[in-house]
C-alpha cells in the first residue's frame, strides 16, 4: 500500500565495523521519527547482523540489494530468496547498476520479482532510462516486463523506483538529481500501470538539499538514497524532511476534508 518511504542503498560500501556503527546510529537517531517507513539495504554479508541491530526498535526495516530467483542449487556466489526471506522484508530488483555491470535483463528481473513475492519479500523494482536523451518510456517497458505474470492483487506488495541511471551519483560528489518535472512525468505513467496500489519512489542523487523538491510532490511516495545514505546524520535528516513534508500535506488534506 502507498506510504511515505525512504530506502538506503549502501551498494558495495562499508566494512563490518562501519556497517554496524552506521546501522546502530541510524536506528537510534530515528527512534523518535514517525510518519515514514525507513529501509536499510546493506551489502548481503552484513544482512543478518544489520537485521538484528535494527529489529530492537522495529522502526527500520531491512532489504537485500539483490538475489537470485532459484531457491537453491549450483549457483556459486548467489543468494536465494529462501536464504533472505526470514531476515529481510524487501529486496531491490533490477537496479540499473545490476543491469549495466552484470547484464541483468528484463526476463531475469521478472523471475526475481515473482520469486520475491512467492517468499513473502516485497520487491523494490527499479526502472529507468539509461541516457538523459532516452525517453522515460524505456522505464515503462521495463516495468511491464518486470510485472509479467504478477497478479494485480499482488501489486500492493511491490514498490516501484524510478531511477534514471544518468541521474545516479556513481559515487561522485556534486551529482544532480533528475529534474522533478521529468520524474513526475515518468511516475505518472508508472502510476497508470500500478494504479493506486504501490508506493512509487524516485532514486538518483537525492541529498538533504534536493529532497524537499521531491517530498512536496504528492505523486512521489518515497526516495531511494545511495551515496547520501552512508552518513547517518544526512540520511536521518532526509528521513525527517520526508516525514515532515508528507505529514504536513496530510494535515492539509484532512483540514480540507473536514471543511
Ligand atoms: P545515488 O544512488 O543516490 O548515489 O545517486 C541512487 C540509486 O542507486 O538509485
PDB file of C-alpha atoms and ligand atoms in Angstrom:
ATOM      1  CA  UNK A   1       0.000   0.000   0.000  1.00  0.00           C
ATOM      2  CA  UNK A   2       1.110   3.570  -0.599  1.00  0.00           C
ATOM      3  CA  UNK A   3       3.051   5.089   2.275  1.00  0.00           C
ATOM      4  CA  UNK A   4       5.947   7.530   2.752  1.00  0.00           C
ATOM      5  CA  UNK A   5       9.225   5.615   2.430  1.00  0.00           C
ATOM      6  CA  UNK A   6      12.955   6.318   2.441  1.00  0.00           C
ATOM      7  CA  UNK A   7      15.242   3.478   1.342  1.00  0.00           C
ATOM      8  CA  UNK A   8      19.015   3.433   1.913  1.00  0.00           C
ATOM      9  CA  UNK A   9      21.013   1.533  -0.685  1.00  0.00           C
ATOM     10  CA  UNK A  10      24.533   1.136   0.714  1.00  0.00           C
ATOM     11  CA  UNK A  11      25.708  -0.518  -2.530  1.00  0.00           C
ATOM     12  CA  UNK A  12      29.182  -2.124  -2.202  1.00  0.00           C
ATOM     13  CA  UNK A  13      30.302   0.195   0.595  1.00  0.00           C
ATOM     14  CA  UNK A  14      31.070  -0.343   4.321  1.00  0.00           C
ATOM     15  CA  UNK A  15      33.335  -2.724   6.174  1.00  0.00           C
ATOM     16  CA  UNK A  16      31.796  -4.735   9.013  1.00  0.00           C
ATOM     17  CA  UNK A  17      32.501  -2.214  11.774  1.00  0.00           C
ATOM     18  CA  UNK A  18      31.338   0.774   9.641  1.00  0.00           C
ATOM     19  CA  UNK A  19      28.133  -1.060   8.785  1.00  0.00           C
ATOM     20  CA  UNK A  20      27.289  -1.912  12.403  1.00  0.00           C
ATOM     21  CA  UNK A  21      28.016   1.611  13.629  1.00  0.00           C
ATOM     22  CA  UNK A  22      26.050   3.178  10.757  1.00  0.00           C
ATOM     23  CA  UNK A  23      23.012   0.947  11.343  1.00  0.00           C
ATOM     24  CA  UNK A  24      23.094   1.453  15.121  1.00  0.00           C
ATOM     25  CA  UNK A  25      23.378   5.220  14.760  1.00  0.00           C
ATOM     26  CA  UNK A  26      20.560   5.390  12.211  1.00  0.00           C
ATOM     27  CA  UNK A  27      18.345   3.215  14.422  1.00  0.00           C
ATOM     28  CA  UNK A  28      18.992   5.388  17.490  1.00  0.00           C
ATOM     29  CA  UNK A  29      18.532   8.666  15.646  1.00  0.00           C
ATOM     30  CA  UNK A  30      15.263   7.514  14.066  1.00  0.00           C
ATOM     31  CA  UNK A  31      13.799   6.351  17.395  1.00  0.00           C
ATOM     32  CA  UNK A  32      11.546   9.399  17.673  1.00  0.00           C
ATOM     33  CA  UNK A  33      10.854   9.937  13.963  1.00  0.00           C
ATOM     34  CA  UNK A  34       7.396   8.845  12.834  1.00  0.00           C
ATOM     35  CA  UNK A  35       5.442   9.063   9.626  1.00  0.00           C
ATOM     36  CA  UNK A  36       7.960   7.473   7.280  1.00  0.00           C
ATOM     37  CA  UNK A  37       8.979   3.865   6.690  1.00  0.00           C
ATOM     38  CA  UNK A  38      12.756   3.552   6.526  1.00  0.00           C
ATOM     39  CA  UNK A  39      14.592   0.644   4.957  1.00  0.00           C
ATOM     40  CA  UNK A  40      18.320  -0.137   5.027  1.00  0.00           C
ATOM     41  CA  UNK A  41      19.737  -2.280   2.211  1.00  0.00           C
ATOM     42  CA  UNK A  42      23.284  -3.210   3.284  1.00  0.00           C
ATOM     43  CA  UNK A  43      25.695  -5.492   1.403  1.00  0.00           C
ATOM     44  CA  UNK A  44      24.461  -9.107   1.680  1.00  0.00           C
ATOM     45  CA  UNK A  45      27.271 -10.159   4.035  1.00  0.00           C
ATOM     46  CA  UNK A  46      26.006  -7.787   6.727  1.00  0.00           C
ATOM     47  CA  UNK A  47      22.313  -8.521   6.246  1.00  0.00           C
ATOM     48  CA  UNK A  48      21.748 -10.739   9.326  1.00  0.00           C
ATOM     49  CA  UNK A  49      23.709  -8.520  11.686  1.00  0.00           C
ATOM     50  CA  UNK A  50      22.025  -5.338  10.492  1.00  0.00           C
ATOM     51  CA  UNK A  51      18.651  -7.025  10.795  1.00  0.00           C
ATOM     52  CA  UNK A  52      19.466  -7.927  14.430  1.00  0.00           C
ATOM     53  CA  UNK A  53      20.605  -4.374  15.135  1.00  0.00           C
ATOM     54  CA  UNK A  54      17.538  -2.624  13.754  1.00  0.00           C
ATOM     55  CA  UNK A  55      14.875  -5.041  14.892  1.00  0.00           C
ATOM     56  CA  UNK A  56      15.284  -3.944  18.520  1.00  0.00           C
ATOM     57  CA  UNK A  57      13.083  -0.894  17.908  1.00  0.00           C
ATOM     58  CA  UNK A  58      11.185  -2.279  14.950  1.00  0.00           C
ATOM     59  CA  UNK A  59      11.248   1.115  13.226  1.00  0.00           C
ATOM     60  CA  UNK A  60      13.755   0.389  10.492  1.00  0.00           C
ATOM     61  CA  UNK A  61      13.286  -2.444   8.019  1.00  0.00           C
ATOM     62  CA  UNK A  62      15.963  -4.309   6.127  1.00  0.00           C
ATOM     63  CA  UNK A  63      16.227  -5.106   2.433  1.00  0.00           C
ATOM     64  CA  UNK A  64      18.662  -7.065   0.285  1.00  0.00           C
ATOM     65  CA  UNK A  65      20.259  -5.340  -2.701  1.00  0.00           C
ATOM     66  CA  UNK A  66      19.777  -8.331  -4.977  1.00  0.00           C
ATOM     67  CA  UNK A  67      19.059 -12.065  -5.010  1.00  0.00           C
ATOM     68  CA  UNK A  68      18.845 -14.933  -7.476  1.00  0.00           C
ATOM     69  CA  UNK A  69      15.433 -16.393  -8.277  1.00  0.00           C
ATOM     70  CA  UNK A  70      16.152 -20.103  -7.642  1.00  0.00           C
ATOM     71  CA  UNK A  71      15.730 -21.483  -4.133  1.00  0.00           C
ATOM     72  CA  UNK A  72      18.984 -23.433  -4.076  1.00  0.00           C
ATOM     73  CA  UNK A  73      21.375 -25.142  -6.443  1.00  0.00           C
ATOM     74  CA  UNK A  74      24.803 -24.976  -8.048  1.00  0.00           C
ATOM     75  CA  UNK A  75      24.884 -21.180  -8.410  1.00  0.00           C
ATOM     76  CA  UNK A  76      28.215 -20.146  -6.941  1.00  0.00           C
ATOM     77  CA  UNK A  77      28.164 -16.745  -5.317  1.00  0.00           C
ATOM     78  CA  UNK A  78      24.417 -16.230  -5.408  1.00  0.00           C
ATOM     79  CA  UNK A  79      21.955 -15.772  -2.563  1.00  0.00           C
ATOM     80  CA  UNK A  80      18.432 -17.121  -2.774  1.00  0.00           C
ATOM     81  CA  UNK A  81      15.022 -15.857  -1.684  1.00  0.00           C
ATOM     82  CA  UNK A  82      14.719 -18.606   0.900  1.00  0.00           C
ATOM     83  CA  UNK A  83      18.034 -17.534   2.452  1.00  0.00           C
ATOM     84  CA  UNK A  84      16.908 -13.966   2.979  1.00  0.00           C
ATOM     85  CA  UNK A  85      13.149 -14.154   3.469  1.00  0.00           C
ATOM     86  CA  UNK A  86      13.420 -14.530   7.259  1.00  0.00           C
ATOM     87  CA  UNK A  87      15.923 -11.702   7.563  1.00  0.00           C
ATOM     88  CA  UNK A  88      14.760  -9.077   5.092  1.00  0.00           C
ATOM     89  CA  UNK A  89      11.404  -7.542   4.265  1.00  0.00           C
ATOM     90  CA  UNK A  90      12.462  -6.082   0.923  1.00  0.00           C
ATOM     91  CA  UNK A  91      14.750  -6.896  -1.973  1.00  0.00           C
ATOM     92  CA  UNK A  92      15.921  -4.428  -4.622  1.00  0.00           C
ATOM     93  CA  UNK A  93      15.417  -5.925  -8.061  1.00  0.00           C
ATOM     94  CA  UNK A  94      16.687  -4.661 -11.406  1.00  0.00           C
ATOM     95  CA  UNK A  95      18.819  -1.809 -10.100  1.00  0.00           C
ATOM     96  CA  UNK A  96      20.427  -0.023 -13.061  1.00  0.00           C
ATOM     97  CA  UNK A  97      23.904  -0.939 -11.768  1.00  0.00           C
ATOM     98  CA  UNK A  98      22.967  -4.626 -11.950  1.00  0.00           C
ATOM     99  CA  UNK A  99      21.596  -4.168 -15.431  1.00  0.00           C
ATOM    100  CA  UNK A 100      24.690  -2.248 -16.555  1.00  0.00           C
ATOM    101  CA  UNK A 101      27.534  -4.196 -14.902  1.00  0.00           C
ATOM    102  CA  UNK A 102      26.059  -7.677 -14.560  1.00  0.00           C
ATOM    103  CA  UNK A 103      23.929  -7.860 -17.694  1.00  0.00           C
ATOM    104  CA  UNK A 104      20.700  -8.332 -15.778  1.00  0.00           C
ATOM    105  CA  UNK A 105      17.864  -8.274 -18.283  1.00  0.00           C
ATOM    106  CA  UNK A 106      14.108  -7.810 -18.046  1.00  0.00           C
ATOM    107  CA  UNK A 107      13.310 -11.522 -18.073  1.00  0.00           C
ATOM    108  CA  UNK A 108      15.604 -12.145 -15.118  1.00  0.00           C
ATOM    109  CA  UNK A 109      14.153  -9.162 -13.284  1.00  0.00           C
ATOM    110  CA  UNK A 110      10.682 -10.619 -13.791  1.00  0.00           C
ATOM    111  CA  UNK A 111      11.811 -14.029 -12.418  1.00  0.00           C
ATOM    112  CA  UNK A 112      13.222 -12.261  -9.375  1.00  0.00           C
ATOM    113  CA  UNK A 113      10.025 -10.283  -8.789  1.00  0.00           C
ATOM    114  CA  UNK A 114       7.958 -13.493  -8.929  1.00  0.00           C
ATOM    115  CA  UNK A 115      10.381 -15.344  -6.644  1.00  0.00           C
ATOM    116  CA  UNK A 116      10.433 -12.495  -4.132  1.00  0.00           C
ATOM    117  CA  UNK A 117       6.637 -12.371  -3.920  1.00  0.00           C
ATOM    118  CA  UNK A 118       6.442 -16.138  -3.562  1.00  0.00           C
ATOM    119  CA  UNK A 119       8.681 -15.911  -0.500  1.00  0.00           C
ATOM    120  CA  UNK A 120       6.877 -13.001   1.130  1.00  0.00           C
ATOM    121  CA  UNK A 121       9.524 -10.446   0.183  1.00  0.00           C
ATOM    122  CA  UNK A 122       8.464  -7.097  -1.265  1.00  0.00           C
ATOM    123  CA  UNK A 123      10.477  -6.356  -4.392  1.00  0.00           C
ATOM    124  CA  UNK A 124      11.645  -2.780  -4.913  1.00  0.00           C
ATOM    125  CA  UNK A 125      11.590  -2.812  -8.704  1.00  0.00           C
ATOM    126  CA  UNK A 126      13.984  -0.300 -10.242  1.00  0.00           C
ATOM    127  CA  UNK A 127      13.261   1.046 -13.704  1.00  0.00           C
ATOM    128  CA  UNK A 128      14.635   3.967 -15.662  1.00  0.00           C
ATOM    129  CA  UNK A 129      16.205   5.103 -18.877  1.00  0.00           C
ATOM    130  CA  UNK A 130      19.955   4.897 -19.350  1.00  0.00           C
ATOM    131  CA  UNK A 131      20.817   8.164 -21.051  1.00  0.00           C
ATOM    132  CA  UNK A 132      19.410  11.601 -20.486  1.00  0.00           C
ATOM    133  CA  UNK A 133      18.419  11.729 -24.155  1.00  0.00           C
ATOM    134  CA  UNK A 134      16.462   8.433 -23.877  1.00  0.00           C
ATOM    135  CA  UNK A 135      12.714   8.519 -23.435  1.00  0.00           C
ATOM    136  CA  UNK A 136      11.352   7.686 -19.974  1.00  0.00           C
ATOM    137  CA  UNK A 137       9.074   5.261 -21.875  1.00  0.00           C
ATOM    138  CA  UNK A 138      12.003   2.891 -21.529  1.00  0.00           C
ATOM    139  CA  UNK A 139      11.147   2.673 -17.817  1.00  0.00           C
ATOM    140  CA  UNK A 140       7.562   1.754 -18.663  1.00  0.00           C
ATOM    141  CA  UNK A 141       8.679  -1.068 -20.909  1.00  0.00           C
ATOM    142  CA  UNK A 142      10.962  -2.383 -18.146  1.00  0.00           C
ATOM    143  CA  UNK A 143       8.135  -2.167 -15.625  1.00  0.00           C
ATOM    144  CA  UNK A 144       5.660  -4.039 -17.802  1.00  0.00           C
ATOM    145  CA  UNK A 145       8.214  -6.817 -18.294  1.00  0.00           C
ATOM    146  CA  UNK A 146       9.021  -6.909 -14.581  1.00  0.00           C
ATOM    147  CA  UNK A 147       5.342  -7.346 -13.714  1.00  0.00           C
ATOM    148  CA  UNK A 148       4.620 -10.112 -16.233  1.00  0.00           C
ATOM    149  CA  UNK A 149       2.527 -12.860 -14.546  1.00  0.00           C
ATOM    150  CA  UNK A 150       2.261 -10.837 -11.331  1.00  0.00           C
ATOM    151  CA  UNK A 151      -1.418 -10.918 -10.363  1.00  0.00           C
ATOM    152  CA  UNK A 152      -2.929  -7.446  -9.919  1.00  0.00           C
ATOM    153  CA  UNK A 153      -3.853  -8.257  -6.337  1.00  0.00           C
ATOM    154  CA  UNK A 154      -0.119  -8.526  -5.539  1.00  0.00           C
ATOM    155  CA  UNK A 155       0.662  -5.002  -6.789  1.00  0.00           C
ATOM    156  CA  UNK A 156       0.111  -3.790  -3.254  1.00  0.00           C
ATOM    157  CA  UNK A 157       3.210  -5.790  -2.239  1.00  0.00           C
ATOM    158  CA  UNK A 158       5.595  -4.242  -4.743  1.00  0.00           C
ATOM    159  CA  UNK A 159       7.437  -0.938  -4.586  1.00  0.00           C
ATOM    160  CA  UNK A 160       8.491   0.772  -7.803  1.00  0.00           C
ATOM    161  CA  UNK A 161      11.512   3.021  -8.008  1.00  0.00           C
ATOM    162  CA  UNK A 162      12.003   5.327 -10.980  1.00  0.00           C
ATOM    163  CA  UNK A 163      15.779   5.718 -11.083  1.00  0.00           C
ATOM    164  CA  UNK A 164      17.112   7.043 -14.380  1.00  0.00           C
ATOM    165  CA  UNK A 165      20.695   5.804 -14.446  1.00  0.00           C
ATOM    166  CA  UNK A 166      22.015   9.089 -15.856  1.00  0.00           C
ATOM    167  CA  UNK A 167      20.974  10.794 -12.609  1.00  0.00           C
ATOM    168  CA  UNK A 168      22.659   8.312 -10.260  1.00  0.00           C
ATOM    169  CA  UNK A 169      25.642   9.780  -8.457  1.00  0.00           C
ATOM    170  CA  UNK A 170      28.042   6.894  -9.270  1.00  0.00           C
ATOM    171  CA  UNK A 171      29.867   7.765  -6.061  1.00  0.00           C
ATOM    172  CA  UNK A 172      30.757  11.273  -7.278  1.00  0.00           C
ATOM    173  CA  UNK A 173      30.097  14.406  -5.275  1.00  0.00           C
ATOM    174  CA  UNK A 174      28.062  17.255  -6.837  1.00  0.00           C
ATOM    175  CA  UNK A 175      25.919  14.966  -8.951  1.00  0.00           C
ATOM    176  CA  UNK A 176      22.481  16.252  -9.845  1.00  0.00           C
ATOM    177  CA  UNK A 177      19.126  14.614  -9.376  1.00  0.00           C
ATOM    178  CA  UNK A 178      16.765  14.420 -12.349  1.00  0.00           C
ATOM    179  CA  UNK A 179      14.517  17.497 -12.736  1.00  0.00           C
ATOM    180  CA  UNK A 180      11.379  16.943 -10.676  1.00  0.00           C
ATOM    181  CA  UNK A 181       9.027  17.545 -13.613  1.00  0.00           C
ATOM    182  CA  UNK A 182      10.764  14.832 -15.607  1.00  0.00           C
ATOM    183  CA  UNK A 183      10.477  12.408 -12.678  1.00  0.00           C
ATOM    184  CA  UNK A 184       6.811  13.330 -12.346  1.00  0.00           C
ATOM    185  CA  UNK A 185       6.115  12.580 -15.993  1.00  0.00           C
ATOM    186  CA  UNK A 186       7.631   9.100 -15.671  1.00  0.00           C
ATOM    187  CA  UNK A 187       5.912   8.496 -12.334  1.00  0.00           C
ATOM    188  CA  UNK A 188       2.508   9.441 -13.786  1.00  0.00           C
ATOM    189  CA  UNK A 189       2.963   6.768 -16.445  1.00  0.00           C
ATOM    190  CA  UNK A 190       4.096   4.232 -13.844  1.00  0.00           C
ATOM    191  CA  UNK A 191       1.012   5.036 -11.767  1.00  0.00           C
ATOM    192  CA  UNK A 192      -1.216   4.229 -14.760  1.00  0.00           C
ATOM    193  CA  UNK A 193       0.181   0.697 -14.607  1.00  0.00           C
ATOM    194  CA  UNK A 194       0.186   0.042 -10.868  1.00  0.00           C
ATOM    195  CA  UNK A 195      -2.927   2.137 -10.179  1.00  0.00           C
ATOM    196  CA  UNK A 196      -3.362   3.155  -6.538  1.00  0.00           C
ATOM    197  CA  UNK A 197      -1.709   0.110  -5.056  1.00  0.00           C
ATOM    198  CA  UNK A 198       2.053   0.526  -4.960  1.00  0.00           C
ATOM    199  CA  UNK A 199       4.391   3.117  -3.472  1.00  0.00           C
ATOM    200  CA  UNK A 200       6.446   4.828  -6.178  1.00  0.00           C
ATOM    201  CA  UNK A 201       9.881   6.148  -5.260  1.00  0.00           C
ATOM    202  CA  UNK A 202      12.383   8.324  -7.059  1.00  0.00           C
ATOM    203  CA  UNK A 203      16.119   7.424  -6.956  1.00  0.00           C
ATOM    204  CA  UNK A 204      19.172   9.319  -8.218  1.00  0.00           C
ATOM    205  CA  UNK A 205      21.445  11.819  -6.416  1.00  0.00           C
ATOM    206  CA  UNK A 206      18.909  12.842  -3.793  1.00  0.00           C
ATOM    207  CA  UNK A 207      20.528  14.675  -0.884  1.00  0.00           C
ATOM    208  CA  UNK A 208      19.482  16.883   2.019  1.00  0.00           C
ATOM    209  CA  UNK A 209      19.160  19.908  -0.264  1.00  0.00           C
ATOM    210  CA  UNK A 210      17.151  18.335  -3.071  1.00  0.00           C
ATOM    211  CA  UNK A 211      14.924  16.046  -1.020  1.00  0.00           C
ATOM    212  CA  UNK A 212      12.186  18.608  -0.377  1.00  0.00           C
ATOM    213  CA  UNK A 213      11.689  19.222  -4.103  1.00  0.00           C
ATOM    214  CA  UNK A 214      10.599  15.579  -4.365  1.00  0.00           C
ATOM    215  CA  UNK A 215       8.915  15.288  -0.952  1.00  0.00           C
ATOM    216  CA  UNK A 216       6.458  18.083  -1.580  1.00  0.00           C
ATOM    217  CA  UNK A 217       5.017  16.282  -4.605  1.00  0.00           C
ATOM    218  CA  UNK A 218       2.143  14.009  -3.521  1.00  0.00           C
ATOM    219  CA  UNK A 219       2.724  11.788  -6.581  1.00  0.00           C
ATOM    220  CA  UNK A 220       6.095  10.668  -5.145  1.00  0.00           C
ATOM    221  CA  UNK A 221       5.803   8.378  -2.130  1.00  0.00           C
ATOM    222  CA  UNK A 222       9.459   7.985  -1.325  1.00  0.00           C
ATOM    223  CA  UNK A 223      13.107   8.108  -2.301  1.00  0.00           C
ATOM    224  CA  UNK A 224      15.885   5.582  -2.735  1.00  0.00           C
ATOM    225  CA  UNK A 225      19.134   7.064  -1.474  1.00  0.00           C
ATOM    226  CA  UNK A 226      22.594   5.802  -2.449  1.00  0.00           C
ATOM    227  CA  UNK A 227      25.615   7.967  -1.560  1.00  0.00           C
ATOM    228  CA  UNK A 228      23.754  10.164   0.897  1.00  0.00           C
ATOM    229  CA  UNK A 229      22.689   7.110   2.934  1.00  0.00           C
ATOM    230  CA  UNK A 230      26.256   6.361   4.034  1.00  0.00           C
ATOM    231  CA  UNK A 231      26.323   9.217   6.563  1.00  0.00           C
ATOM    232  CA  UNK A 232      23.886   8.627   9.418  1.00  0.00           C
ATOM    233  CA  UNK A 233      23.199  12.310  10.131  1.00  0.00           C
ATOM    234  CA  UNK A 234      22.484  13.067   6.468  1.00  0.00           C
ATOM    235  CA  UNK A 235      20.307  10.003   5.951  1.00  0.00           C
ATOM    236  CA  UNK A 236      18.304  10.674   9.103  1.00  0.00           C
ATOM    237  CA  UNK A 237      17.823  14.316   8.115  1.00  0.00           C
ATOM    238  CA  UNK A 238      16.453  13.147   4.753  1.00  0.00           C
ATOM    239  CA  UNK A 239      14.043  10.790   6.555  1.00  0.00           C
ATOM    240  CA  UNK A 240      12.898  13.606   8.876  1.00  0.00           C
ATOM    241  CA  UNK A 241      12.345  16.003   5.982  1.00  0.00           C
ATOM    242  CA  UNK A 242      10.403  13.349   4.101  1.00  0.00           C
ATOM    243  CA  UNK A 243       8.222  12.586   7.131  1.00  0.00           C
ATOM    244  CA  UNK A 244       7.593  16.273   7.861  1.00  0.00           C
ATOM    245  CA  UNK A 245       6.695  17.124   4.259  1.00  0.00           C
ATOM    246  CA  UNK A 246       4.344  14.162   3.875  1.00  0.00           C
ATOM    247  CA  UNK A 247       2.641  14.633   7.241  1.00  0.00           C
ATOM    248  CA  UNK A 248       2.213  18.354   6.608  1.00  0.00           C
ATOM    249  CA  UNK A 249       0.482  17.514   3.316  1.00  0.00           C
ATOM    250  CA  UNK A 250      -1.783  15.030   5.084  1.00  0.00           C
ATOM    251  CA  UNK A 251      -2.762  17.712   7.603  1.00  0.00           C
ATOM    252  CA  UNK A 252      -3.838  19.982   4.766  1.00  0.00           C
ATOM    253  CA  UNK A 253      -5.821  17.199   3.110  1.00  0.00           C
ATOM    254  CA  UNK A 254      -7.526  16.360   6.416  1.00  0.00           C
ATOM    255  CA  UNK A 255      -8.352  20.007   7.056  1.00  0.00           C
ATOM    256  CA  UNK A 256      -9.875  20.301   3.605  1.00  0.00           C
ATOM    257  CA  UNK A 257     -11.882  17.110   4.096  1.00  0.00           C
ATOM    258  CA  UNK A 258     -13.271  18.485   7.375  1.00  0.00           C
ATOM    259  CA  UNK A 259     -14.441  21.797   5.858  1.00  0.00           C
TER     260      UNK A 259
HETATM  261  P1  LIG B   1      22.650   7.790  -5.551  1.00  0.00           P
HETATM  262  O1  LIG B   1      22.068   6.341  -5.838  1.00  0.00           O
HETATM  263  O2  LIG B   1      21.758   8.413  -4.510  1.00  0.00           O
HETATM  264  O3  LIG B   1      24.054   7.560  -5.061  1.00  0.00           O
HETATM  265  O4  LIG B   1      22.601   8.551  -6.823  1.00  0.00           O
HETATM  266  C1  LIG B   1      20.692   6.204  -6.100  1.00  0.00           C
HETATM  267  C2  LIG B   1      20.331   4.849  -6.650  1.00  0.00           C
HETATM  268  O5  LIG B   1      21.117   3.910  -6.542  1.00  0.00           O
HETATM  269  O6  LIG B   1      19.219   4.710  -7.199  1.00  0.00           O
END
